[in-house]
Amino acid sequence: MNNQLYSNLIFELSHPGRIGCNLPQNDFPRHDIPSSLTRESAAELPECDELTVIRHYTNHSGNNFGVENGFYPLGSCTMKYNPKINDEVAAMPDFQNIHPLQPEDTVRGARQVTTMLRQTLSALTGMHDFTLKPCAGAHGELAGLMVIRAYHENRQDHGRTKVIVPDSAHGTNPASAAVCGLDVVEVKSMADGTVDLDDLAAKLDDHVAAMMMTNPNTLGLFEHNILKIVEMVHACGGLMYYDGANLNPLLGVCRPGDMGFDVVHVNLHKTFSTPHGGGGPGSGPVGVREGLENFFPQVNPYHGNFLVELRALTYILTLGRENIKMVGPLATLNATYIRESLKDLYELPIDTLSKHEFVFNGLSDKSTGVTTMDVAKRLLDFGFHAPTIYFPLLFHESMMIEPTECESLETIDRFISAMRQIAQEAQQQPETVKSAPHHTPIKRVDDVLAARQPVLTYPQSSIPKT
Ligand SMILES: *Cc1c(COP(=O)(O)O)cnc(C)c1O
């Protein structure tokens, strides 16, 4: 690999006067722009020939890691494979070229797609109806909490300002509650990782608007007291919110609606196999039980991310009613197999049956000084993406592993043997792990410096003049 080309910024490859494009003659009439609106000096743009540009970006694209490069066991993120047929359907010109303001009777097919998806999601979750407008999980949480707030206000019940969130919750839960103007009250987990009912009881009163839950929770544990929890929250007048970003383990097995949840969001870009990462586009539809559909807020001027919805519906229809029931059990089987194959070397703080993901608390042998960060970095040398690390916050060395149902036994076995080798290296040659990664274009970066002093623009002054 030509390292010079590989690591440079496009600005560093610039040569004054080089031209990489050939614009057609402008045959539009000329308009004089007022001088107050024009720039005083030319924009500082890179000047490169086309081949240099192509090589530059093609080489950089090789630095990306995605599900199509290798195993990606990022817990709570459900990095499952996105079958190509989803993209083929989303690329059909008849879908791609429609406009959200087109007359209703010219987009009947598209309406049918959204109606089918709403009905299918309702059937899969046990809810009455869905809105497809929210464009991410967190956006869905906000929309769902707005439903709950509107419901209480509509009953003239104005004092309900509290949202109960377990301490194992995903960070977006308290953030969404705060954005919705509600106060977050944390409820503790018990030693077995599930919600502490005594602590919950102490926090319930007529100021509670809702309780937000993920089930299985972020430890991958099914909240076995869920029916009791729902009963307690309903008895005090609050509603139950289900964070279904990772509905994967439940698909075809059980439904939040049947557990008594009132409002649900799902992430099409996790469970329903549409691409994610890199900032979108996502989709976080919100479902409600009967009677709450009148409170759907206007969180999007149009119809949501339609092409993402189309991919999700394609995925669901491709699997069909019977095969979709295999998703949850297979995701759980894969996670369980990894957990059981590694728990002699990695600390399993809660050794009970988990679902589609589980959490290790670093290596069992803490005396080597090898941390979860070191293990995560070393995994990159084996061609694997790291698991989610240092989340959930319940343990100091969290390592949250979610393989999804898509992986073959051979891939999972290779991951297990890499993890075992790393544990062995930690004993015998800890420096190898602590100084990893060794085979990536960029070695260990200074996360703290990057977070505290981010450099978000390339300093023009530092471009070498060539
Ligand atoms: C991913 C995730 C979210 C947030 O979804 P975004 O689309 O990233 O906003 C919320 N809750 C849980 C449990 C998640 O895993």
mmCIF file of C-alpha atoms and ligand atoms in Angstrom, residues 75-78 135-141 169-173 214 216-218 243-246 265 267 269-270 276 282-284 357 391 400 402, ligand 1:
data_model
loop_
_atom_site.group_PDB
_atom_site.id
_atom_site.type_symbol
_atom_site.label_atom_id
_atom_site.label_comp_id
_atom_site.label_asym_id
_atom_site.label_seq_id
_atom_site.Cartn_x
_atom_site.Cartn_y
_atom_site.Cartn_z
ATOM 1 C CA GLY A 75 -23.674 -5.011 21.951
ATOM 2 C CA SER A 76 -26.963 -3.086 21.965
ATOM 3 C CA CYS A 77 -26.401 -2.204 18.306
ATOM 4 C CA THR A 78 -27.589 -5.352 16.496
ATOM 5 C CA CYS A 135 -36.154 9.098 12.169
ATOM 6 C CA ALA A 136 -34.105 7.363 14.887
ATOM 7 C CA GLY A 137 -34.511 5.434 18.103
ATOM 8 C CA ALA A 138 -33.959 8.520 20.226
ATOM 9 C CA HIS A 139 -36.400 10.450 18.028
ATOM 10 C CA GLY A 140 -38.939 7.669 18.634
ATOM 11 C CA GLU A 141 -38.354 7.895 22.376
ATOM 12 C CA ALA A 169 -30.873 1.868 30.680
ATOM 13 C CA HIS A 170 -29.470 3.035 27.373
ATOM 14 C CA GLY A 171 -28.242 6.633 27.638
ATOM 15 C CA THR A 172 -30.843 7.900 25.189
ATOM 16 C CA ASN A 173 -33.663 7.091 27.665
ATOM 17 C CA THR A 214 -35.742 -2.271 27.773
ATOM 18 C CA PRO A 216 -34.362 -7.934 27.721
ATOM 19 C CA ASN A 217 -32.410 -5.147 29.422
ATOM 20 C CA THR A 218 -28.951 -3.956 28.430
ATOM 21 C CA ASP A 243 -37.519 0.758 24.354
ATOM 22 C CA GLY A 244 -37.609 -1.769 21.511
ATOM 23 C CA ALA A 245 -34.464 -0.618 19.743
ATOM 24 C CA ASN A 246 -33.275 -4.186 20.094
ATOM 25 C CA HIS A 265 -40.509 2.256 19.740
ATOM 26 C CA ASN A 267 -35.385 0.667 15.502
ATOM 27 C CA HIS A 269 -32.077 0.142 11.553
ATOM 28 C CA LYS A 270 -31.258 -2.537 14.090
ATOM 29 C CA HIS A 276 -26.952 1.935 10.177
ATOM 30 C CA GLY A 282 -32.501 5.612 10.631
ATOM 31 C CA SER A 283 -36.105 4.991 11.502
ATOM 32 C CA GLY A 284 -37.677 4.660 14.938
ATOM 33 C CA GLU A 357 -26.389 -10.272 24.282
ATOM 34 C CA PHE A 391 -21.255 0.166 28.823
ATOM 35 C CA MET A 400 -21.052 -6.191 25.839
ATOM 36 C CA GLU A 402 -24.054 -9.262 20.631
HETATM 37 C C1 LIG B 1 -29.598 2.087 19.785
HETATM 38 C C2 LIG B 1 -30.461 2.213 20.955
HETATM 39 C C3 LIG B 1 -31.214 3.389 21.155
HETATM 40 C C4 LIG B 1 -31.084 4.633 20.311
HETATM 41 O O1 LIG B 1 -31.335 4.473 18.951
HETATM 42 P P1 LIG B 1 -30.759 5.555 17.903
HETATM 43 O O2 LIG B 1 -31.353 5.197 16.602
HETATM 44 O O3 LIG B 1 -29.275 5.426 17.948
HETATM 45 O O4 LIG B 1 -31.206 6.913 18.370
HETATM 46 C C5 LIG B 1 -32.074 3.413 22.240
HETATM 47 N N1 LIG B 1 -32.156 2.372 23.093
HETATM 48 C C6 LIG B 1 -31.435 1.247 22.938
HETATM 49 C C7 LIG B 1 -31.585 0.123 23.922
HETATM 50 C C8 LIG B 1 -30.558 1.128 21.872
HETATM 51 O O5 LIG B 1 -29.818 0.021 21.725
#
